[in-house]
XYZ file of C-alpha atoms in Angstrom:
707
model
C -8.587 120.935 -13.649
C -7.568 117.548 -12.767
C -11.068 116.194 -13.181
C -11.346 117.544 -16.686
C -8.125 116.018 -17.773
C -9.031 112.637 -16.315
C -9.956 109.868 -18.673
C -13.627 109.177 -19.172
C -13.243 105.662 -17.908
C -12.702 106.837 -14.389
C -15.986 108.693 -14.059
C -17.925 105.526 -13.562
C -15.775 104.407 -10.579
C -16.929 105.591 -7.099
C -14.449 107.424 -4.925
C -13.169 106.111 -1.545
C -15.405 108.387 0.488
C -18.409 107.685 -1.769
C -17.847 104.016 -1.085
C -17.892 104.772 2.621
C -21.353 106.293 2.266
C -22.659 103.370 0.259
C -25.271 100.964 1.435
C -23.949 99.334 4.627
C -25.744 96.142 3.849
C -23.198 95.569 1.119
C -20.017 93.909 2.271
C -16.926 96.053 2.307
C -13.376 95.257 1.806
C -10.637 96.319 4.238
C -7.045 96.908 3.409
C -4.818 94.610 5.358
C -1.605 96.508 6.226
C 0.400 93.325 6.264
C -0.572 92.480 2.673
C -0.102 94.294 -0.592
C -2.504 97.079 -1.298
C -4.319 95.100 -3.936
C -5.075 92.235 -1.482
C -8.472 93.027 -0.004
C -10.121 91.266 2.952
C -13.893 91.270 3.355
C -15.214 92.967 6.480
C -17.931 91.615 8.682
C -21.249 93.318 8.862
C -21.861 94.619 12.385
C -24.605 97.154 12.021
C -26.130 96.079 15.310
C -23.180 97.339 17.393
C -21.939 100.565 15.794
C -21.644 102.294 12.475
C -18.836 101.576 10.085
C -16.925 104.765 10.780
C -16.802 104.228 14.518
C -15.607 100.666 14.086
C -13.018 101.836 11.575
C -11.697 104.509 13.962
C -11.647 102.134 16.906
C -9.795 99.546 14.830
C -7.277 102.123 13.679
C -6.806 103.453 17.216
C -6.315 99.947 18.596
C -3.844 99.097 15.864
C -1.749 102.141 16.657
C -1.906 101.464 20.372
C -0.704 97.907 19.877
C 2.155 99.159 17.725
C 3.076 101.671 20.416
C 2.877 99.066 23.189
C 5.313 96.840 21.390
C 7.976 99.535 21.640
C 7.284 100.580 25.248
C 8.597 98.913 28.456
C 6.450 97.880 31.418
C 6.787 101.354 32.930
C 5.234 103.031 29.831
C 1.773 101.597 30.407
C -0.820 104.077 31.484
C -2.851 103.797 34.669
C -6.518 102.794 34.826
C -7.450 106.454 35.374
C -5.519 107.484 32.258
C -7.251 104.805 30.223
C -10.586 106.060 31.465
C -9.783 109.619 30.318
C -8.654 108.326 26.951
C -11.851 106.333 26.687
C -13.960 109.482 27.334
C -12.109 111.397 24.694
C -12.571 108.544 22.262
C -16.312 108.604 22.900
C -16.413 112.348 22.203
C -14.513 111.765 19.009
C -17.072 109.164 17.980
C -19.919 111.606 18.486
C -18.148 114.277 16.456
C -17.399 111.841 13.676
C -21.006 110.735 13.617
C -22.104 114.356 13.258
C -19.628 114.841 10.468
C -20.955 111.793 8.639
C -24.512 112.978 9.058
C -23.716 116.386 7.659
C -21.861 114.887 4.789
C -25.113 114.043 3.029
C -26.369 117.618 3.371
C -23.353 119.197 1.790
C -23.973 121.455 -1.241
C -22.657 120.905 -4.633
C -20.007 123.453 -3.923
C -18.928 121.420 -1.003
C -18.933 118.333 -3.142
C -16.553 120.062 -5.482
C -14.006 120.072 -2.662
C -14.028 116.324 -2.710
C -12.511 114.652 -5.683
C -15.217 114.007 -8.226
C -16.060 110.704 -9.629
C -14.465 111.873 -12.782
C -11.164 112.273 -10.977
C -8.647 109.605 -11.567
C -7.746 108.159 -8.102
C -6.101 104.851 -7.902
C -6.983 102.414 -5.103
C -3.504 102.826 -3.704
C -3.853 106.619 -3.501
C -7.225 106.354 -1.862
C -5.861 103.916 0.655
C -2.934 106.192 1.494
C -5.257 109.180 1.893
C -7.427 107.250 4.325
C -4.381 106.028 6.271
C -2.997 109.547 6.671
C -6.272 110.783 8.174
C -6.444 107.835 10.552
C -2.772 108.159 11.462
C -3.223 111.837 12.373
C -6.212 111.015 14.545
C -4.340 108.239 16.329
C -1.301 110.411 16.990
C -3.457 113.100 18.569
C -5.187 110.620 20.813
C -2.009 108.917 21.996
C -0.269 112.221 22.591
C -3.025 113.013 25.043
C -2.770 109.519 26.559
C 1.022 109.894 26.860
C 0.662 113.171 28.724
C -1.924 111.630 31.004
C 0.341 108.611 31.635
C 3.289 110.819 32.544
C 1.129 112.672 35.052
C 0.008 109.407 36.632
C 3.129 107.274 36.266
C 2.715 105.592 39.658
C -0.489 103.804 38.728
C -0.179 100.055 38.062
C -0.623 98.513 34.655
C -3.276 95.845 34.439
C -2.009 92.529 33.363
C -4.862 91.868 30.905
C -8.269 92.885 29.805
C -11.525 91.108 29.204
C -14.264 93.408 27.930
C -17.543 92.788 26.236
C -16.821 95.652 23.899
C -13.984 94.161 21.960
C -12.176 96.396 19.546
C -10.090 94.464 17.138
C -6.418 95.159 16.671
C -4.113 93.844 14.053
C -2.173 90.885 15.317
C 1.601 90.605 15.204
C 1.617 87.115 13.847
C -0.017 85.663 10.828
C -2.834 84.395 13.057
C -5.378 87.122 13.445
C -5.737 87.989 17.185
C -7.758 90.582 19.101
C -6.819 92.724 22.094
C -9.626 93.272 24.596
C -9.655 96.821 25.988
C -11.561 96.967 29.310
C -14.403 99.359 29.757
C -14.365 102.072 32.398
C -16.696 100.038 34.590
C -14.407 97.013 34.444
C -11.346 99.135 35.142
C -12.947 100.819 38.138
C -14.334 97.528 39.393
C -10.954 95.791 39.183
C -9.017 98.676 40.741
C -8.974 97.010 44.149
C -7.487 93.856 42.645
C -4.877 95.971 40.853
C -4.007 97.781 44.100
C -3.641 94.491 45.979
C -1.440 93.171 43.226
C 0.598 96.364 43.297
C 1.084 96.100 47.074
C 2.148 92.496 46.755
C 4.584 93.397 44.028
C 5.816 96.420 45.987
C 6.506 94.203 49.009
C 8.773 92.217 46.760
C 10.386 95.250 45.255
C 14.184 95.103 45.057
C 15.317 96.466 48.400
C 18.221 94.063 48.198
C 20.809 96.748 47.682
C 20.349 98.405 51.068
C 19.702 95.121 52.851
C 22.775 93.552 51.323
C 24.871 96.510 52.434
C 23.572 96.087 55.969
C 24.288 92.366 55.860
C 27.795 92.980 54.561
C 28.415 95.468 57.368
C 27.220 92.916 59.921
C 29.399 90.216 58.431
C 32.390 92.574 58.247
C 31.957 93.175 61.976
C 31.106 89.620 62.998
C 33.733 87.765 61.012
C 36.812 89.520 62.478
C 35.345 89.151 65.955
C 34.563 85.496 65.296
C 38.017 84.747 63.918
C 39.669 86.585 66.790
C 37.568 84.672 69.343
C 38.257 81.375 67.599
C 42.011 81.889 67.394
C 42.199 83.294 70.919
C 40.102 80.480 72.395
C 41.967 77.661 70.684
C 45.429 79.108 71.293
C 44.896 79.983 74.938
C 42.891 76.808 75.521
C 45.824 74.706 74.377
C 48.465 76.797 76.117
C 46.498 77.443 79.324
C 47.556 74.269 81.228
C 51.215 74.990 80.533
C 50.751 78.647 81.380
C 48.985 77.766 84.648
C 51.678 75.277 85.627
C 54.372 77.860 84.951
C 52.627 80.373 87.193
C 52.066 77.711 89.843
C 55.696 76.649 89.803
C 56.837 80.239 90.049
C 54.651 80.876 93.086
C 55.379 77.563 94.804
C 59.123 77.474 94.239
C 60.586 78.531 97.548
C 62.202 81.962 97.395
C 62.126 84.864 99.778
C 59.517 86.547 97.548
C 57.282 83.620 96.550
C 53.828 82.801 97.861
C 55.039 79.532 99.363
C 57.573 81.430 101.465
C 54.801 83.046 103.517
C 53.347 79.610 104.195
C 56.672 78.006 104.997
C 58.442 80.569 107.170
C 55.813 80.280 109.907
C 52.881 77.974 110.409
C 49.985 79.699 108.574
C 47.249 77.526 110.068
C 46.637 76.297 113.606
C 48.737 73.279 114.542
C 48.158 71.312 117.722
C 50.266 68.882 119.715
C 48.157 66.534 121.803
C 49.856 64.556 124.587
C 48.457 61.344 126.061
C 50.056 59.947 129.219
C 49.879 56.330 130.413
C 49.204 55.839 134.106
C 50.366 52.543 135.659
C 47.477 51.820 137.944
C 48.269 48.338 139.413
C 51.990 48.594 140.069
C 51.757 47.200 143.635
C 49.589 44.283 142.535
C 52.036 43.275 139.844
C 54.817 43.215 142.470
C 52.864 40.831 144.665
C 51.325 38.614 141.987
C 53.343 37.580 138.957
C 50.189 36.522 137.105
C 48.819 40.059 137.111
C 49.612 42.050 133.989
C 50.620 45.681 134.278
C 47.576 47.826 133.507
C 47.780 51.261 131.938
C 45.121 53.919 131.658
C 45.309 56.571 129.002
C 45.164 60.096 130.431
C 44.610 63.182 128.331
C 44.837 64.679 125.891
C 46.825 67.661 127.026
C 46.530 70.023 124.100
C 49.170 72.550 123.081
C 49.101 75.054 120.290
C 52.280 74.661 118.237
C 53.975 77.304 116.132
C 56.976 76.404 113.980
C 59.252 79.261 112.984
C 62.099 78.932 110.513
C 65.233 80.582 111.834
C 68.685 81.468 110.481
C 67.707 81.005 106.844
C 70.522 80.903 104.295
C 69.799 80.757 100.551
C 72.434 78.692 98.782
C 73.518 78.822 95.140
C 72.882 75.106 94.646
C 69.123 75.586 94.925
C 68.862 74.797 98.641
C 68.100 76.693 101.809
C 69.684 76.072 105.203
C 67.622 76.806 108.312
C 66.710 75.886 111.845
C 63.273 75.345 113.366
C 62.097 76.859 116.598
C 59.078 75.126 118.076
C 56.849 76.926 120.499
C 54.046 75.236 122.475
C 51.265 76.947 124.366
C 49.008 74.945 126.624
C 45.281 75.193 125.855
C 43.413 74.074 129.007
C 39.928 74.555 127.505
C 40.652 71.914 124.862
C 42.490 69.561 127.214
C 41.141 66.763 129.351
C 43.077 67.398 132.497
C 45.584 69.834 133.855
C 49.339 70.031 133.843
C 49.294 69.456 137.600
C 47.810 65.991 137.190
C 50.081 63.270 138.649
C 51.082 60.325 136.555
C 52.668 57.090 137.814
C 54.813 55.126 135.414
C 58.196 53.548 134.842
C 61.180 55.582 135.939
C 62.888 56.327 132.596
C 66.229 57.165 134.239
C 66.542 53.801 136.038
C 65.452 51.820 132.987
C 67.928 53.753 130.823
C 70.800 53.041 133.240
C 69.998 49.338 133.337
C 69.897 49.252 129.555
C 73.224 51.077 129.263
C 75.035 48.812 131.763
C 74.073 45.622 129.940
C 77.452 45.658 128.171
C 79.509 46.771 131.167
C 81.743 44.580 133.292
C 80.015 42.333 135.855
C 81.368 44.375 138.817
C 79.668 47.547 137.586
C 76.449 45.626 137.019
C 76.606 44.322 140.595
C 77.065 47.792 142.042
C 74.173 49.072 140.011
C 71.948 46.257 141.207
C 72.765 47.032 144.853
C 71.824 50.642 144.444
C 68.380 49.790 143.147
C 67.638 46.697 145.133
C 64.409 48.224 146.336
C 61.713 47.638 143.737
C 59.888 50.886 144.347
C 62.667 52.801 142.645
C 61.710 51.524 139.191
C 58.524 53.624 139.141
C 58.023 57.348 139.651
C 55.051 59.623 140.208
C 55.366 63.098 138.745
C 53.115 65.838 137.420
C 52.370 66.219 133.731
C 54.251 69.506 133.730
C 57.374 67.801 135.123
C 57.145 64.843 132.782
C 56.673 66.987 129.702
C 58.724 70.174 130.063
C 60.105 70.991 133.498
C 61.887 67.721 134.210
C 62.713 66.121 137.539
C 65.881 65.195 139.469
C 67.088 61.685 140.231
C 69.925 60.187 142.292
C 71.217 58.274 139.281
C 71.621 61.467 137.280
C 73.635 63.008 140.093
C 75.927 59.956 140.205
C 76.385 60.045 136.445
C 77.275 63.716 136.470
C 79.817 63.081 139.281
C 81.399 60.290 137.272
C 81.546 62.551 134.238
C 83.487 65.115 136.237
C 86.025 62.419 137.044
C 86.575 61.713 133.354
C 84.388 58.621 133.302
C 82.905 58.132 129.827
C 79.248 58.545 130.695
C 76.970 60.434 128.326
C 74.567 62.564 130.336
C 73.105 65.303 128.070
C 70.855 66.929 130.670
C 70.748 67.408 134.406
C 67.028 66.625 134.476
C 64.678 64.398 132.607
C 61.511 65.363 130.712
C 60.127 64.296 127.371
C 60.490 67.828 125.974
C 63.066 69.127 128.399
C 64.698 72.368 127.167
C 63.004 71.905 123.821
C 60.140 74.388 124.024
C 61.125 77.656 122.314
C 64.542 76.239 121.374
C 66.242 77.046 118.069
C 68.911 74.356 118.298
C 67.221 71.246 119.657
C 65.973 69.897 116.313
C 69.283 70.541 114.584
C 69.961 72.297 111.298
C 68.319 71.374 107.982
C 69.314 71.747 104.369
C 66.392 71.536 101.950
C 65.750 71.845 98.206
C 63.869 74.965 97.183
C 62.663 73.585 93.833
C 64.523 76.159 91.748
C 66.578 73.425 90.067
C 63.964 70.674 90.125
C 60.451 71.723 90.990
C 59.437 68.213 92.039
C 62.248 68.092 94.613
C 60.904 71.127 96.439
C 60.743 70.596 100.210
C 62.888 67.454 100.120
C 65.698 67.295 102.680
C 69.255 66.905 101.527
C 71.054 67.083 104.874
C 70.353 67.068 108.581
C 72.994 68.275 110.966
C 75.265 68.759 107.942
C 75.062 65.084 106.958
C 72.972 63.182 104.435
C 72.755 60.141 106.743
C 71.742 59.825 110.362
C 74.394 58.964 112.922
C 71.813 56.873 114.716
C 71.418 54.575 111.687
C 74.635 54.735 109.671
C 73.660 51.796 107.461
C 70.079 52.748 106.663
C 69.489 56.210 108.006
C 69.606 58.061 104.679
C 68.085 61.501 104.994
C 65.050 61.691 102.747
C 61.574 63.054 102.583
C 60.088 66.261 103.910
C 59.748 67.516 107.442
C 56.034 67.766 106.655
C 55.276 71.419 106.016
C 56.323 71.795 102.365
C 55.643 69.351 99.551
C 55.904 69.470 95.780
C 52.937 68.562 93.573
C 52.461 64.823 93.650
C 52.934 62.752 90.510
C 50.842 59.725 91.450
C 53.253 58.925 94.249
C 52.653 55.530 95.821
C 54.686 56.342 98.926
C 55.784 59.419 100.834
C 58.599 59.781 103.335
C 58.300 62.026 106.377
C 61.450 62.872 108.312
C 61.071 63.207 112.075
C 63.886 64.497 114.283
C 62.210 62.733 117.227
C 63.198 59.348 115.789
C 66.194 60.539 113.732
C 64.913 58.887 110.558
C 62.074 58.858 108.064
C 58.739 57.083 108.084
C 57.291 55.666 104.890
C 53.583 56.203 104.249
C 51.572 54.514 101.530
C 48.833 55.918 99.318
C 45.299 55.095 100.419
C 42.799 56.774 98.145
C 41.613 60.296 98.772
C 40.138 62.312 101.585
C 38.006 65.457 101.572
C 38.160 68.287 104.038
C 36.071 71.465 103.657
C 35.137 70.424 100.104
C 38.796 70.142 99.121
C 39.996 66.708 98.069
C 43.530 65.502 98.563
C 45.601 62.349 98.249
C 45.724 60.343 101.436
C 48.871 58.607 102.717
C 48.813 56.423 105.822
C 50.954 54.136 107.916
C 50.600 50.397 107.468
C 52.148 47.188 108.725
C 55.334 47.910 106.779
C 55.946 51.238 108.516
C 57.674 49.585 111.503
C 58.541 46.273 109.928
C 61.546 44.430 111.352
C 62.790 43.377 107.943
C 60.628 40.286 107.620
C 58.537 41.974 104.912
C 60.539 45.014 103.839
C 64.202 44.414 103.097
C 65.117 48.059 103.626
C 64.028 47.791 107.271
C 66.468 45.013 108.157
C 69.184 47.466 109.070
C 66.977 48.797 111.870
C 66.792 45.369 113.489
C 70.160 43.837 114.381
C 71.210 41.235 116.961
C 69.311 40.634 120.140
C 67.785 44.123 119.988
C 65.704 43.063 116.994
C 62.088 42.825 118.036
C 58.893 41.610 116.356
C 57.347 43.882 113.744
C 55.517 46.904 114.998
C 58.256 48.821 116.814
C 61.404 50.703 115.839
C 64.479 50.870 118.049
C 65.393 54.557 118.508
C 67.709 54.126 121.500
C 70.657 55.505 119.591
C 68.586 58.624 118.856
C 67.645 59.054 122.553
C 71.081 58.928 124.197
C 71.013 55.164 124.753
C 67.621 55.003 126.438
C 65.687 51.754 125.781
C 63.165 53.660 123.664
C 61.145 51.975 120.934
C 58.630 53.815 118.848
C 55.353 52.369 117.603
C 51.899 53.485 116.628
C 49.601 54.326 119.572
C 48.296 51.348 121.546
C 50.521 49.119 119.382
C 48.262 49.622 116.420
C 49.302 47.281 113.540
C 52.066 45.827 115.758
C 52.681 42.205 116.583
C 50.178 40.834 119.086
C 52.918 39.928 121.534
C 53.340 43.565 122.551
C 49.808 43.938 123.842
C 49.561 40.441 125.291
C 52.021 41.215 128.125
C 50.107 44.259 129.344
C 46.500 45.423 129.539
C 44.706 48.623 128.707
C 45.639 48.815 125.019
C 42.796 49.669 122.629
C 44.133 50.227 119.129
C 41.800 52.202 116.896
C 42.437 53.021 113.250
C 40.436 56.253 113.316
C 42.446 57.597 116.250
C 45.833 55.950 115.936
C 46.545 55.837 112.218
C 49.339 58.079 110.998
C 47.857 59.924 108.031
C 48.773 62.745 105.740
C 46.403 64.342 103.185
C 48.073 66.492 100.536
C 46.583 68.534 97.753
C 48.051 66.778 94.717
C 48.352 69.807 92.420
C 49.983 72.206 94.874
C 51.516 70.000 97.574
C 49.688 71.928 100.295
C 48.978 69.737 103.364
C 45.235 69.659 103.960
C 45.264 67.353 106.976
C 48.098 65.998 109.074
C 47.832 63.580 111.936
C 51.238 62.327 112.930
C 50.885 59.734 115.658
C 53.732 58.081 117.549
C 54.035 56.217 120.827
C 57.209 55.891 122.903
C 57.706 52.611 124.724
C 60.483 51.577 127.121
C 61.886 48.115 126.897
C 62.677 46.372 130.216
C 65.943 44.490 129.849
C 66.918 41.651 132.208
C 70.418 40.404 133.038
C 71.825 37.837 135.417
C 73.616 40.614 137.273
C 70.857 43.211 137.011
C 67.767 41.620 138.451
C 65.558 44.555 139.254
C 63.564 43.977 136.046
C 63.461 40.203 136.174
C 59.764 40.365 137.002
C 58.992 42.351 133.789
C 61.783 41.122 131.560
C 61.034 41.506 127.856
C 58.033 43.778 128.437
C 57.420 46.988 126.525
C 55.996 49.637 128.842
C 53.962 52.369 127.057
C 55.112 55.757 128.324
C 53.494 58.462 126.218
C 51.893 58.911 122.831
C 51.236 62.126 120.963
C 49.663 63.344 117.797
C 50.543 66.411 115.812
C 47.424 67.644 114.024
C 47.084 70.247 111.335
C 43.925 71.186 109.445
C 43.551 74.045 107.031
C 41.083 76.745 107.961
C 37.943 77.548 105.921
C 39.616 80.705 104.611
C 42.674 78.786 103.492
C 40.472 76.046 102.049
C 38.755 78.629 99.821
C 42.112 79.596 98.354
C 43.037 75.987 97.684
C 39.599 75.331 96.230
C 40.067 78.302 93.941
C 43.263 76.702 92.674
C 41.236 73.562 92.011
C 38.533 75.433 90.120
C 40.772 77.823 88.242
C 42.234 75.427 85.631
C 38.957 73.815 84.490
C 36.949 77.042 84.725
C 39.453 79.095 82.765
C 39.905 76.257 80.301
C 36.143 76.040 79.890
C 35.887 79.796 79.374
C 38.657 79.774 76.785
C 37.134 76.904 74.841
C 33.748 78.611 75.140
C 35.282 81.679 73.523
C 36.453 79.447 70.698
C 32.955 77.990 70.514
C 31.473 81.480 70.337
C 33.834 82.235 67.485
C 32.626 79.143 65.633
C 29.024 80.094 66.369
C 29.539 83.617 65.042
C 31.101 82.215 61.893
C 28.135 79.894 61.388
C 25.711 82.753 62.028
C 27.545 84.933 59.520
C 27.417 82.173 56.932
C 23.736 81.591 57.660
C 22.924 85.290 57.303
C 24.858 85.464 54.064
C 23.146 82.383 52.611
C 19.715 83.597 53.660
C 20.298 87.035 52.191
C 21.715 85.428 49.053
C 18.493 83.489 48.624
C 16.488 86.670 49.087
C 18.652 88.426 46.525
C 18.116 85.595 44.077
C 14.363 85.814 44.571
C 14.383 89.595 44.142
C 16.571 89.260 41.076
C 14.071 86.829 39.569
C 11.240 89.223 40.359
C 13.170 92.065 38.779
C 13.791 90.002 35.676
C 10.094 89.117 35.474
C 9.052 92.746 35.959
C 11.399 93.880 33.187
C 9.596 91.650 30.699
C 6.435 92.706 28.768
C 3.286 91.839 30.699
C 1.374 88.917 29.416
C -1.614 90.329 27.507
C -4.440 87.885 27.091
C -5.599 87.478 23.514
C -8.722 85.983 22.054
C -9.323 84.544 18.680
C -11.113 86.861 16.311
C -14.735 85.956 16.034
């Protein structure tokens, strides 16, 4: 009906499908979808590759695929296997289309009637739309199948580009005509290994940053508080540790009945020894016969005693002092001694020499009587055992006379009925007198310093210069770079000044060393403070100290053993003296931080001065001579066990300080590690983020210029 009504002018025009069956040698025109329908583009003749219908279908399919790819993300690409299946189906479609084209020529006239006749009026635009609808339907069917296949194989990678010899042209997006190259099945299968390697490489760089970052944050959340705590703890305690240690040390060293120092002070904690050396006058008879012969003395000993000092009658006072007495106990140790207490010693009779010295200020008649009593020279010397000379004592006619005079109200001071150097002193609580000492509770650096002796702050023996000072030797405060130390000795009723002389080490513990020097027994010629000890005709050359007032008027002078550091005149009048610094130096080694005595060697020698008078002539032969009587040394050395404790006190401050600052260093290190981990993970996150951004973009599809 439509064909009959059509104008006659349209019968001569071939239809769209008749044009498709026309001679293929004639050039055809293709409708460009980007141009108006009336703008026709000539097609190339490619009879050698495929027929026109196959090329047309491939072109249409490629055009639709390109349009679909523009709207899909990277995840919407199909896998190589899916593309292979689509390619097979496309080949089948080509075969079917070829069969349809071949059968088109054999159609009957009735079949031709189903196609619009040449007489039908069909505009070029209508024919173009009809062709596009058929091609669009075919493309939709094919890509539906490809979409289903892609969904089933969504894990397969998408190739980044294709390069195939069989190039199917696709419409380009831009004005420049471009072609997409779809790979063949052989190329896809051959490049599968490369795609898999690329996929593995990409998968290794997949964004695992979320879980890793959470782990890193957890680590940092744990490390940072620990680091800050260690840093603050280390710095705070490192700064406060010295003060804290000193506070603890002061608390333990301050003398109280509950402190650590009390256990050390109340009784000697380490072995202490008293070594006695006696002088034996060997040529007494020769000196009586020949005035040119010097008295010769041999040193005998040592006689070693173990000494234990016990503090008795302790009273804790409110003014920060303690009042106490000292009981000294000596036990003879024969295995460490050179000699026995039964050894006999010949030396000056101390009782006769004391009497002569006391009568020097008496009236001439009394001096004459005294001289008649001792007109025989042999009475000025005595031979006694070591036991008698040291502890037991011995009788003498002069002592009996003095005691008889005392009973008749004659002012004669006779303290004992016998004489011995330590008579009635062993195991006595009262002999040394009573002490009053600072405990350090008011001033820590005054701990152990005496304030009074026998209830006085000065010595009766030296009223002008006998100020009570120093320590009795068993308790000292920490030293503050002291240049001198004073040691009080009840044996001489005053203090001795010792000067600093470097350091000394004992059992790997180092202490400050203080020793005697030439100023210790100066007569005032060098040290002004010593002038008060040397007055009138009793003032002697430097090297001795007059202690007669401390020894009941006896002509006793104290010096260092063998007149060490004394004026040469003392040794020139006698023989047998061999001063030796290593043996005769008075030295004291104290741990500077705790005041604990590490080594003590207190050496003193007692000498008797022979006084001559025009009425008392028994000593004219030896007038002005100092006779050495006895010298002793009190030695104390800490034990290895005690040295370990002191050494621990030495190591504790630097070790603890080092540990505390190391803790602070660990805190700093943990902070740096945390920062390093964070920065490193941040870099990884940045890299992963860049990879994610790249993967979200469309893959770069290689294009080739249309031939």
